[in-house]
mmCIF file of C-alpha atoms and ligand atoms in Angstrom:
data_model
loop_
_atom_site.group_PDB
_atom_site.id
_atom_site.type_symbol
_atom_site.label_atom_id
_atom_site.label_comp_id
_atom_site.label_asym_id
_atom_site.label_seq_id
_atom_site.Cartn_x
_atom_site.Cartn_y
_atom_site.Cartn_z
ATOM 1 C CA MET A 1181 -249.415 156.715 -102.206
ATOM 2 C CA HIS A 1182 -248.762 155.388 -98.770
ATOM 3 C CA PHE A 1183 -249.813 152.122 -97.335
ATOM 4 C CA ARG A 1184 -250.017 151.280 -93.610
ATOM 5 C CA PRO A 1185 -252.119 149.514 -90.809
ATOM 6 C CA ALA A 1186 -254.837 151.981 -89.076
ATOM 7 C CA VAL A 1187 -254.048 153.338 -85.816
ATOM 8 C CA GLU A 1188 -256.395 154.534 -82.908
ATOM 9 C CA ALA A 1189 -256.234 158.211 -83.935
ATOM 10 C CA ASP A 1190 -257.651 157.123 -87.556
ATOM 11 C CA LEU A 1191 -261.060 156.047 -85.843
ATOM 12 C CA ASP A 1192 -262.954 159.077 -87.401
ATOM 13 C CA ARG A 1193 -261.772 159.028 -90.772
ATOM 14 C CA LEU A 1194 -262.470 154.862 -90.737
ATOM 15 C CA LEU A 1195 -265.827 155.785 -90.000
ATOM 16 C CA GLY A 1196 -266.129 158.114 -92.831
ATOM 17 C CA CYS A 1197 -265.592 155.639 -95.174
ATOM 18 C CA VAL A 1198 -268.824 154.766 -97.005
ATOM 19 C CA VAL A 1199 -269.737 152.062 -99.394
ATOM 20 C CA ASP A 1200 -272.738 152.377 -101.332
ATOM 21 C CA GLU A 1201 -272.661 149.578 -103.156
ATOM 22 C CA SER A 1202 -275.067 146.293 -103.192
ATOM 23 C CA ILE A 1203 -272.302 144.462 -101.118
ATOM 24 C CA SER A 1204 -271.758 143.561 -97.329
ATOM 25 C CA TRP A 1205 -269.256 146.184 -95.482
ATOM 26 C CA ALA A 1206 -267.729 147.074 -92.551
ATOM 27 C CA HIS A 1207 -270.353 149.788 -91.835
ATOM 28 C CA PRO A 1208 -269.817 152.323 -88.623
ATOM 29 C CA ASP A 1209 -271.965 150.334 -86.235
ATOM 30 C CA ARG A 1210 -270.258 147.069 -87.325
ATOM 31 C CA LEU A 1211 -266.716 148.719 -87.190
ATOM 32 C CA LEU A 1212 -267.475 150.024 -83.391
ATOM 33 C CA SER A 1213 -268.857 146.968 -82.238
ATOM 34 C CA PHE A 1214 -266.164 144.620 -83.589
ATOM 35 C CA LEU A 1215 -263.306 146.965 -82.647
ATOM 36 C CA GLU A 1216 -264.995 146.786 -78.926
ATOM 37 C CA SER A 1217 -265.329 142.797 -79.073
ATOM 38 C CA GLY A 1218 -261.648 142.196 -80.388
ATOM 39 C CA ASN A 1219 -262.859 140.654 -83.844
ATOM 40 C CA TYR A 1220 -261.529 143.747 -85.740
ATOM 41 C CA ARG A 1221 -258.047 145.252 -84.655
ATOM 42 C CA TYR A 1222 -256.454 148.688 -85.694
ATOM 43 C CA ASP A 1223 -253.411 146.477 -87.197
ATOM 44 C CA HIS A 1224 -255.729 144.422 -88.759
ATOM 45 C CA ILE A 1225 -257.404 147.406 -90.842
ATOM 46 C CA TRP A 1226 -254.841 148.384 -93.564
ATOM 47 C CA LEU A 1227 -255.259 151.727 -95.564
ATOM 48 C CA ALA A 1228 -254.111 153.565 -98.689
ATOM 49 C CA LEU A 1229 -253.466 157.285 -98.209
ATOM 50 C CA ALA A 1230 -252.956 160.292 -100.256
ATOM 51 C CA GLU A 1231 -249.654 161.718 -100.553
ATOM 52 C CA ASP A 1232 -250.755 164.567 -97.778
ATOM 53 C CA GLY A 1233 -251.301 161.316 -95.285
ATOM 54 C CA GLU A 1234 -254.754 162.651 -94.409
ATOM 55 C CA GLU A 1235 -257.362 161.273 -96.929
ATOM 56 C CA ILE A 1236 -258.200 157.586 -96.888
ATOM 57 C CA LEU A 1237 -258.094 156.385 -100.520
ATOM 58 C CA ALA A 1238 -258.652 152.549 -99.760
ATOM 59 C CA ARG A 1239 -259.578 150.616 -96.763
ATOM 60 C CA ALA A 1240 -259.524 146.710 -96.172
ATOM 61 C CA VAL A 1241 -260.767 145.411 -92.847
ATOM 62 C CA TRP A 1242 -259.841 141.704 -91.767
ATOM 63 C CA TRP A 1243 -262.004 139.885 -89.024
ATOM 64 C CA GLY A 1244 -260.740 137.413 -86.636
ATOM 65 C CA PHE A 1245 -260.991 135.905 -83.055
ATOM 66 C CA PRO A 1246 -260.197 138.335 -80.278
ATOM 67 C CA GLY A 1247 -256.423 137.900 -79.816
ATOM 68 C CA GLY A 1248 -255.664 136.037 -82.991
ATOM 69 C CA LYS A 1249 -254.638 136.408 -86.449
ATOM 70 C CA PRO A 1250 -256.599 137.698 -89.162
ATOM 71 C CA LEU A 1251 -258.888 135.286 -90.506
ATOM 72 C CA ALA A 1252 -261.236 136.692 -93.263
ATOM 73 C CA MET A 1253 -261.331 140.010 -95.085
ATOM 74 C CA ASP A 1254 -264.693 141.649 -94.513
ATOM 75 C CA CYS A 1255 -264.580 144.755 -96.404
ATOM 76 C CA LEU A 1256 -262.847 146.338 -99.397
ATOM 77 C CA TYR A 1257 -263.424 149.851 -99.848
ATOM 78 C CA VAL A 1258 -261.664 152.364 -102.606
ATOM 79 C CA HIS A 1259 -262.838 156.090 -102.752
ATOM 80 C CA PRO A 1260 -264.875 156.975 -105.772
ATOM 81 C CA SER A 1261 -262.440 159.379 -106.997
ATOM 82 C CA ALA A 1262 -259.462 156.676 -107.654
ATOM 83 C CA ASP A 1263 -258.770 156.226 -111.386
ATOM 84 C CA ASP A 1264 -257.909 152.700 -111.137
ATOM 85 C CA ARG A 1265 -259.610 151.098 -108.150
ATOM 86 C CA VAL A 1266 -258.555 147.478 -109.139
ATOM 87 C CA ASP A 1267 -255.123 148.471 -109.056
ATOM 88 C CA LEU A 1268 -255.152 150.446 -105.970
ATOM 89 C CA ALA A 1269 -257.229 147.745 -103.886
ATOM 90 C CA ALA A 1270 -254.951 145.120 -105.148
ATOM 91 C CA GLY A 1271 -251.695 147.200 -104.029
ATOM 92 C CA LEU A 1272 -253.443 147.577 -100.571
ATOM 93 C CA LEU A 1273 -253.974 143.830 -100.374
ATOM 94 C CA ASP A 1274 -250.329 142.972 -101.354
ATOM 95 C CA HIS A 1275 -249.169 145.285 -98.736
ATOM 96 C CA ALA A 1276 -251.236 143.689 -95.874
ATOM 97 C CA HIS A 1277 -250.604 140.231 -96.767
ATOM 98 C CA ALA A 1278 -247.109 140.841 -96.834
ATOM 99 C CA ALA A 1279 -247.083 142.227 -93.275
ATOM 100 C CA PHE A 1280 -249.770 139.196 -92.144
ATOM 101 C CA GLY A 1281 -247.448 136.835 -93.733
ATOM 102 C CA GLN A 1282 -250.332 135.227 -95.052
ATOM 103 C CA ARG A 1283 -253.597 135.750 -97.312
ATOM 104 C CA PRO A 1284 -256.733 135.310 -95.517
ATOM 105 C CA ALA A 1285 -259.831 134.791 -97.550
ATOM 106 C CA TYR A 1286 -262.289 137.521 -98.500
ATOM 107 C CA HIS A 1287 -265.692 136.837 -97.150
ATOM 108 C CA VAL A 1288 -268.489 138.685 -99.295
ATOM 109 C CA PHE A 1289 -272.181 138.323 -98.443
ATOM 110 C CA VAL A 1290 -274.623 138.909 -101.329
ATOM 111 C CA SER A 1291 -278.263 137.966 -102.369
ATOM 112 C CA ASN A 1292 -279.350 134.805 -103.724
ATOM 113 C CA GLY A 1293 -279.424 135.388 -107.845
ATOM 114 C CA TRP A 1294 -276.595 138.023 -107.130
ATOM 115 C CA ARG A 1295 -275.154 137.567 -110.871
ATOM 116 C CA ASP A 1296 -278.673 138.665 -112.400
ATOM 117 C CA ASN A 1297 -278.315 141.984 -110.363
ATOM 118 C CA PRO A 1298 -276.270 144.447 -112.223
ATOM 119 C CA LYS A 1299 -275.688 146.617 -108.915
ATOM 120 C CA ALA A 1300 -274.561 143.688 -106.939
ATOM 121 C CA ALA A 1301 -272.548 142.227 -109.818
ATOM 122 C CA ALA A 1302 -270.653 145.319 -110.432
ATOM 123 C CA ALA A 1303 -269.869 145.828 -106.820
ATOM 124 C CA ILE A 1304 -268.324 142.225 -106.946
ATOM 125 C CA ALA A 1305 -266.443 142.264 -110.136
ATOM 126 C CA TRP A 1306 -263.734 144.856 -109.356
ATOM 127 C CA ARG A 1307 -263.442 143.626 -105.779
ATOM 128 C CA TRP A 1308 -262.850 140.125 -107.480
ATOM 129 C CA GLU A 1309 -260.105 141.161 -109.848
ATOM 130 C CA ALA A 1310 -258.453 143.088 -107.176
ATOM 131 C CA ALA A 1311 -258.457 140.163 -105.131
ATOM 132 C CA GLY A 1312 -257.418 137.863 -107.652
ATOM 133 C CA ARG A 1313 -254.360 140.089 -108.441
ATOM 134 C CA ALA A 1314 -253.378 139.784 -104.782
ATOM 135 C CA GLY A 1315 -253.513 136.102 -104.910
ATOM 136 C CA LEU A 1316 -257.152 134.958 -103.928
ATOM 137 C CA THR A 1317 -257.752 133.141 -107.322
ATOM 138 C CA GLU A 1318 -259.989 130.409 -105.844
ATOM 139 C CA GLU A 1319 -263.625 130.791 -105.773
ATOM 140 C CA LEU A 1320 -266.290 129.097 -103.441
ATOM 141 C CA GLU A 1321 -269.970 129.795 -102.904
ATOM 142 C CA ARG A 1322 -271.689 128.857 -99.713
ATOM 143 C CA LEU A 1323 -275.318 128.844 -99.188
ATOM 144 C CA ARG A 1324 -276.594 130.689 -96.253
ATOM 145 C CA TYR A 1325 -279.452 129.196 -94.271
ATOM 146 C CA GLU A 1326 -281.854 130.268 -91.515
ATOM 147 C CA TRP A 1327 -284.336 128.442 -89.281
ATOM 148 C CA THR A 1328 -286.715 130.539 -87.345
ATOM 149 C CA ALA A 1329 -288.914 129.882 -84.546
ATOM 150 C CA ASP A 1330 -292.344 129.969 -86.256
ATOM 151 C CA GLU A 1331 -291.165 126.921 -88.199
ATOM 152 C CA PRO A 1332 -291.490 123.428 -86.407
ATOM 153 C CA VAL A 1333 -288.721 121.833 -84.590
ATOM 154 C CA PRO A 1334 -287.485 119.099 -86.776
ATOM 155 C CA GLU A 1335 -288.630 115.495 -85.455
ATOM 156 C CA SER A 1336 -285.841 113.222 -84.321
ATOM 157 C CA PRO A 1337 -286.306 109.283 -84.967
ATOM 158 C CA ASP A 1338 -284.639 108.304 -81.701
ATOM 159 C CA ARG A 1339 -281.679 106.428 -83.268
ATOM 160 C CA LEU A 1340 -278.902 108.289 -81.708
ATOM 161 C CA VAL A 1341 -277.699 108.616 -77.978
ATOM 162 C CA PHE A 1342 -276.080 112.156 -77.524
ATOM 163 C CA HIS A 1343 -273.119 112.938 -74.992
ATOM 164 C CA GLY A 1344 -271.231 115.752 -74.137
ATOM 165 C CA ASP A 1345 -267.607 115.301 -73.132
ATOM 166 C CA ASP A 1346 -265.295 117.499 -71.339
ATOM 167 C CA ASP A 1347 -262.043 116.249 -72.905
ATOM 168 C CA ASP A 1348 -261.439 118.173 -76.011
ATOM 169 C CA GLU A 1349 -259.465 114.841 -77.623
ATOM 170 C CA ALA A 1350 -262.610 113.333 -77.610
ATOM 171 C CA PHE A 1351 -263.622 115.708 -80.258
ATOM 172 C CA VAL A 1352 -260.234 116.136 -81.966
ATOM 173 C CA ALA A 1353 -260.674 112.155 -82.776
ATOM 174 C CA ALA A 1354 -264.692 112.550 -83.949
ATOM 175 C CA PHE A 1355 -263.626 115.672 -86.023
ATOM 176 C CA ARG A 1356 -260.642 113.608 -87.668
ATOM 177 C CA ARG A 1357 -262.958 110.831 -88.594
ATOM 178 C CA VAL A 1358 -265.661 113.194 -89.713
ATOM 179 C CA ALA A 1359 -263.147 115.116 -92.042
ATOM 180 C CA GLU A 1360 -262.574 111.847 -94.130
ATOM 181 C CA GLY A 1361 -264.283 112.096 -97.384
ATOM 182 C CA THR A 1362 -265.766 115.123 -96.593
ATOM 183 C CA LEU A 1363 -267.234 117.553 -99.302
ATOM 184 C CA ASP A 1364 -266.467 120.646 -97.591
ATOM 185 C CA TYR A 1365 -264.183 122.986 -99.185
ATOM 186 C CA SER A 1366 -262.398 124.359 -96.581
ATOM 187 C CA THR A 1367 -261.671 120.886 -94.824
ATOM 188 C CA ARG A 1368 -260.424 119.707 -98.077
ATOM 189 C CA GLN A 1369 -258.334 122.660 -98.486
ATOM 190 C CA ALA A 1370 -256.727 122.455 -95.203
ATOM 191 C CA LEU A 1371 -255.967 118.777 -95.406
ATOM 192 C CA VAL A 1372 -253.692 119.595 -98.606
ATOM 193 C CA THR A 1373 -251.104 121.257 -96.354
ATOM 194 C CA MET A 1374 -251.925 119.458 -92.914
ATOM 195 C CA ASP A 1375 -251.619 116.244 -91.317
ATOM 196 C CA PRO A 1376 -255.024 115.340 -90.503
ATOM 197 C CA GLU A 1377 -254.874 115.378 -86.485
ATOM 198 C CA ALA A 1378 -253.490 118.865 -86.692
ATOM 199 C CA GLN A 1379 -256.294 119.876 -88.934
ATOM 200 C CA ALA A 1380 -258.802 118.409 -86.210
ATOM 201 C CA ARG A 1381 -257.037 120.204 -83.840
ATOM 202 C CA GLU A 1382 -257.264 123.373 -85.273
ATOM 203 C CA ASP A 1383 -260.984 123.108 -86.006
ATOM 204 C CA VAL A 1384 -261.534 122.000 -82.612
ATOM 205 C CA ASN A 1385 -259.539 125.140 -81.333
ATOM 206 C CA ASP A 1386 -261.433 127.633 -83.669
ATOM 207 C CA TYR A 1387 -264.830 126.359 -82.594
ATOM 208 C CA LYS A 1388 -263.773 126.938 -78.712
ATOM 209 C CA SER A 1389 -262.999 130.384 -79.922
ATOM 210 C CA MET A 1390 -266.574 131.060 -80.689
ATOM 211 C CA PRO A 1391 -268.912 132.769 -78.495
ATOM 212 C CA GLY A 1392 -271.142 129.442 -78.203
ATOM 213 C CA ASP A 1393 -270.708 127.509 -74.931
ATOM 214 C CA ARG A 1394 -268.169 124.475 -75.240
ATOM 215 C CA SER A 1395 -270.471 122.537 -72.823
ATOM 216 C CA TRP A 1396 -273.290 122.578 -75.696
ATOM 217 C CA TRP A 1397 -271.002 120.244 -77.930
ATOM 218 C CA ARG A 1398 -272.079 116.698 -78.356
ATOM 219 C CA LEU A 1399 -270.939 113.331 -79.465
ATOM 220 C CA ALA A 1400 -273.325 110.973 -81.316
ATOM 221 C CA TYR A 1401 -273.590 107.177 -80.756
ATOM 222 C CA ALA A 1402 -275.898 104.412 -82.057
ATOM 223 C CA LYS A 1403 -277.484 102.633 -79.472
ATOM 224 C CA ASP A 1404 -274.718 99.707 -79.693
ATOM 225 C CA GLY A 1405 -272.349 102.498 -78.594
ATOM 226 C CA ASP A 1406 -270.742 103.121 -81.876
ATOM 227 C CA LEU A 1407 -269.564 106.753 -82.467
ATOM 228 C CA VAL A 1408 -271.693 108.221 -85.519
ATOM 229 C CA GLY A 1409 -271.176 111.693 -85.698
ATOM 230 C CA VAL A 1410 -270.617 115.078 -83.639
ATOM 231 C CA ALA A 1411 -273.239 118.050 -83.274
ATOM 232 C CA LEU A 1412 -271.904 121.192 -82.257
ATOM 233 C CA PRO A 1413 -274.673 124.039 -81.547
ATOM 234 C CA SER A 1414 -272.702 127.239 -81.348
ATOM 235 C CA ALA A 1415 -272.847 130.862 -81.806
ATOM 236 C CA ASN A 1416 -271.126 133.759 -83.467
ATOM 237 C CA ASN A 1417 -271.274 137.392 -83.355
ATOM 238 C CA GLY A 1418 -274.598 137.276 -85.198
ATOM 239 C CA GLY A 1419 -276.429 134.813 -82.861
ATOM 240 C CA PRO A 1420 -276.950 131.177 -82.537
ATOM 241 C CA VAL A 1421 -275.733 128.911 -85.479
ATOM 242 C CA VAL A 1422 -275.681 125.296 -86.267
ATOM 243 C CA GLY A 1423 -271.962 125.457 -85.833
ATOM 244 C CA TYR A 1424 -270.765 121.919 -87.071
ATOM 245 C CA LEU A 1425 -271.767 118.688 -87.212
ATOM 246 C CA GLY A 1426 -270.588 115.432 -89.241
ATOM 247 C CA VAL A 1427 -270.924 111.605 -89.538
ATOM 248 C CA VAL A 1428 -268.228 109.362 -89.568
ATOM 249 C CA PRO A 1429 -267.955 107.679 -93.059
ATOM 250 C CA GLU A 1430 -268.993 104.081 -92.067
ATOM 251 C CA HIS A 1431 -272.520 105.624 -91.245
ATOM 252 C CA ARG A 1432 -272.786 107.782 -93.867
ATOM 253 C CA GLY A 1433 -275.902 107.227 -96.246
ATOM 254 C CA HIS A 1434 -278.375 106.352 -93.413
ATOM 255 C CA GLY A 1435 -279.655 110.048 -92.964
ATOM 256 C CA TYR A 1436 -278.271 110.488 -89.491
ATOM 257 C CA VAL A 1437 -277.472 114.069 -90.681
ATOM 258 C CA ASP A 1438 -280.931 114.691 -90.116
ATOM 259 C CA ASP A 1439 -280.768 113.402 -86.534
ATOM 260 C CA LEU A 1440 -277.810 115.708 -85.614
ATOM 261 C CA LEU A 1441 -279.298 118.521 -87.242
ATOM 262 C CA ALA A 1442 -282.590 118.211 -85.253
ATOM 263 C CA GLU A 1443 -280.444 117.637 -82.173
ATOM 264 C CA ILE A 1444 -278.898 121.221 -82.799
ATOM 265 C CA THR A 1445 -282.122 122.766 -83.831
ATOM 266 C CA ARG A 1446 -284.269 121.338 -80.935
ATOM 267 C CA PHE A 1447 -281.142 122.281 -78.303
ATOM 268 C CA HIS A 1448 -281.470 125.951 -79.455
ATOM 269 C CA ALA A 1449 -285.047 126.112 -79.627
ATOM 270 C CA GLU A 1450 -285.429 124.965 -76.358
ATOM 271 C CA ARG A 1451 -283.113 127.820 -75.039
ATOM 272 C CA GLY A 1452 -285.778 130.203 -76.786
ATOM 273 C CA VAL A 1453 -283.606 130.931 -79.538
ATOM 274 C CA GLN A 1454 -285.867 132.949 -82.356
ATOM 275 C CA ARG A 1455 -283.486 132.350 -85.145
ATOM 276 C CA ILE A 1456 -280.520 129.907 -86.056
ATOM 277 C CA ALA A 1457 -278.134 130.618 -88.614
ATOM 278 C CA ALA A 1458 -275.846 128.218 -90.874
ATOM 279 C CA ASP A 1459 -273.754 128.011 -94.041
ATOM 280 C CA THR A 1460 -272.672 124.975 -96.093
ATOM 281 C CA ASP A 1461 -270.800 124.704 -99.362
ATOM 282 C CA MET A 1462 -272.892 124.856 -102.323
ATOM 283 C CA GLY A 1463 -271.105 121.414 -103.497
ATOM 284 C CA ASN A 1464 -271.855 119.999 -100.203
ATOM 285 C CA ALA A 1465 -275.257 118.580 -101.434
ATOM 286 C CA PRO A 1466 -276.098 116.242 -98.817
ATOM 287 C CA MET A 1467 -275.916 118.769 -96.133
ATOM 288 C CA ALA A 1468 -278.068 121.388 -98.302
ATOM 289 C CA ARG A 1469 -280.606 118.939 -98.742
ATOM 290 C CA ALA A 1470 -280.424 118.095 -94.959
ATOM 291 C CA PHE A 1471 -281.232 122.267 -94.044
ATOM 292 C CA GLU A 1472 -284.018 122.219 -96.422
ATOM 293 C CA ARG A 1473 -285.582 118.834 -95.276
ATOM 294 C CA ALA A 1474 -285.261 120.418 -91.471
ATOM 295 C CA GLY A 1475 -287.015 123.754 -92.355
ATOM 296 C CA TYR A 1476 -284.217 125.709 -92.913
ATOM 297 C CA ARG A 1477 -284.111 128.672 -95.582
ATOM 298 C CA ASN A 1478 -281.604 129.714 -97.870
ATOM 299 C CA PHE A 1479 -281.744 133.455 -97.579
ATOM 300 C CA ALA A 1480 -278.305 134.406 -98.992
ATOM 301 C CA ILE A 1481 -275.009 133.537 -100.354
ATOM 302 C CA ARG A 1482 -271.516 133.981 -98.852
ATOM 303 C CA LEU A 1483 -268.828 134.327 -101.683
ATOM 304 C CA VAL A 1484 -265.457 133.260 -100.333
ATOM 305 C CA LEU A 1485 -262.494 134.209 -102.290
ATOM 306 C CA SER A 1486 -259.236 132.547 -101.281
ATOM 307 C CA ALA A 1487 -255.668 131.620 -101.963
ATOM 308 C CA LYS A 1488 -254.577 128.309 -103.311
ATOM 309 C CA PRO A 1489 -253.108 126.587 -100.366
ATOM 310 C CA GLU A 1490 -249.303 126.301 -100.224
ATOM 311 C CA ILE A 1491 -247.681 122.788 -99.823
ATOM 312 C CA ALA A 1492 -244.760 123.930 -97.055
ATOM 313 C CA ALA A 1493 -242.370 121.315 -97.879
ATOM 314 C CA GLU A 1494 -241.723 118.840 -100.725
ATOM 315 C CA PRO A 1495 -241.457 115.289 -99.726
ATOM 316 C CA ALA A 1496 -237.940 114.125 -99.935
ATOM 317 C CA GLU A 1497 -238.723 110.747 -101.891
ATOM 318 C CA PRO A 1498 -242.074 111.585 -103.712
ATOM 319 C CA ALA A 1499 -242.320 108.143 -105.316
ATOM 320 C CA GLU A 1500 -242.323 106.569 -102.167
ATOM 321 C CA VAL A 1501 -244.915 108.827 -100.412
ATOM 322 C CA GLU A 1502 -248.576 106.919 -100.984
ATOM 323 C CA ASN A 1503 -250.729 109.780 -99.482
ATOM 324 C CA PRO A 1504 -249.270 113.312 -100.067
ATOM 325 C CA VAL A 1505 -251.895 114.524 -97.501
ATOM 326 C CA ASN A 1506 -249.544 113.025 -94.817
ATOM 327 C CA ALA A 1507 -246.282 113.962 -96.372
ATOM 328 C CA GLY A 1508 -245.493 117.435 -94.914
HETATM 329 C C1 LIG B 2083 -272.814 116.062 -94.883
HETATM 330 C C2 LIG B 2083 -272.875 114.692 -94.124
HETATM 331 C C3 LIG B 2083 -273.125 115.159 -92.554
HETATM 332 C C4 LIG B 2083 -273.988 113.943 -94.729
HETATM 333 O O1 LIG B 2083 -273.939 112.946 -93.815
HETATM 334 P P1 LIG B 2083 -275.285 111.772 -94.066
HETATM 335 O O2 LIG B 2083 -275.680 111.098 -92.729
HETATM 336 O O3 LIG B 2083 -274.248 110.530 -94.757
HETATM 337 O O4 LIG B 2083 -276.291 112.198 -95.084
HETATM 338 P P2 LIG B 2083 -277.338 111.227 -96.076
HETATM 339 O O5 LIG B 2083 -277.420 110.078 -95.479
HETATM 340 O O6 LIG B 2083 -278.379 112.143 -96.224
HETATM 341 O O7 LIG B 2083 -276.628 111.123 -97.316
HETATM 342 C C5 LIG B 2083 -277.197 111.391 -98.539
HETATM 343 C C6 LIG B 2083 -276.416 110.745 -99.832
HETATM 344 O O8 LIG B 2083 -275.099 111.369 -99.922
HETATM 345 C C7 LIG B 2083 -274.182 110.548 -99.820
HETATM 346 N N1 LIG B 2083 -272.923 111.049 -99.060
HETATM 347 C C8 LIG B 2083 -272.940 111.743 -97.822
HETATM 348 N N2 LIG B 2083 -271.923 112.172 -97.505
HETATM 349 C C9 LIG B 2083 -271.015 111.936 -98.681
HETATM 350 C C10 LIG B 2083 -269.739 112.374 -98.795
HETATM 351 N N3 LIG B 2083 -268.965 112.894 -97.874
HETATM 352 N N4 LIG B 2083 -269.140 112.272 -99.961
HETATM 353 C C11 LIG B 2083 -269.828 111.487 -100.704
HETATM 354 N N5 LIG B 2083 -271.512 111.307 -100.623
HETATM 355 C C12 LIG B 2083 -271.954 111.442 -99.577
HETATM 356 C C13 LIG B 2083 -274.711 109.635 -99.031
HETATM 357 O O9 LIG B 2083 -274.053 108.342 -99.434
HETATM 358 C C14 LIG B 2083 -276.057 109.441 -99.553
HETATM 359 O O10 LIG B 2083 -276.029 108.765 -100.727
HETATM 360 P P3 LIG B 2083 -277.284 107.813 -101.312
HETATM 361 O O11 LIG B 2083 -278.270 108.939 -101.400
HETATM 362 O O12 LIG B 2083 -276.831 107.329 -102.552
HETATM 363 O O13 LIG B 2083 -277.821 106.907 -100.422
HETATM 364 C C15 LIG B 2083 -271.531 113.771 -94.021
HETATM 365 O O14 LIG B 2083 -271.201 113.953 -95.425
HETATM 366 C C16 LIG B 2083 -270.428 114.559 -93.151
HETATM 367 O O15 LIG B 2083 -270.161 114.030 -92.292
HETATM 368 N N6 LIG B 2083 -269.478 115.211 -93.868
HETATM 369 C C17 LIG B 2083 -268.303 115.840 -93.471
HETATM 370 C C18 LIG B 2083 -268.853 117.057 -92.581
HETATM 371 C C19 LIG B 2083 -269.456 118.129 -93.294
HETATM 372 O O16 LIG B 2083 -269.416 118.152 -94.501
HETATM 373 N N7 LIG B 2083 -270.282 118.609 -92.340
HETATM 374 C C20 LIG B 2083 -271.289 119.922 -92.878
HETATM 375 C C21 LIG B 2083 -270.455 120.902 -92.662
HETATM 376 S S1 LIG B 2083 -271.319 122.407 -92.989
#
């Protein structure tokens, strides 16, 4: 067995890998278009090859922003002839993770009710076991929503004033406030290892890397000028998305989430958009309820398997540190 990253000369063999299971995968059209856009890169595709160095026995494909690090594993394929596909896949992930110096999460798209669908449950089961052996032990289910143009645009109660701002620092400050007490798993995990300002800055940079326009971003203010939240209509490779929205802690519980989501939906609808996609964690109940009130439909699940966050450095004097989030 031989593990290595792919190179351009592997393209034909990469296109020959077929996942015939009820699970999302990097099919040939996706592979070609993402290699072209830079969201996939040969060095972010890892292969397990037979001794002859010719046949691909396993393949893992990571997605990222063009020019960036691998952010999410998109596809895990093992040739049907493999004796122990869990062992082979786990070995492949270990080699790739060692080369990346990190363990990006695995994102799997499945239908609602996948646990009751034996084909989907089987497709996930062995991948889940392999991912777990390679250190991706944390499980998160995200609800996938869509709004389509045959739905009315949700009404806004006209309580807030929305402004763009060219200064990224205004958004870093707003993101930082909105992250306080968030129910979003990824933000909470990031705050275990990162200082809140660094976390907010990283989020702003990630949203800037998306295909949506930076000029679409809005800060939301109450009529008295107080900052209430952020609303970021955006887009990814699949088309328009809600992007991000959040309410600062002191304004939560007044349904402002509806105003922000209405603003994002109205913004896209006025551009003639036919479909807006959005995800939220199953545990983020206020957000999920807001999508449903606004006419968004839950059409699928995104399963995310990730590594436990590693705390980089222990505080020197733990007894004196009040807030471990800020200790590193
Ligand atoms: C999700 C969010 C926008 C909801 O905003 P909101 O305007 O307060 O929502 P609602 O007013 O509809 O709140 C409904 C209920 O949930 C509660 N709630 C809202 N956010 C909460 C939070 N983070 N933690 C605990 N409870 C929360 C409200 O207090 C309210 O409770 P009540 O019914 O007992 O009065 C807000 O929690 C937030 O900004 N979270 C961080 C960012 C985030 O998760 N964005 C979505 C990413 S996909």
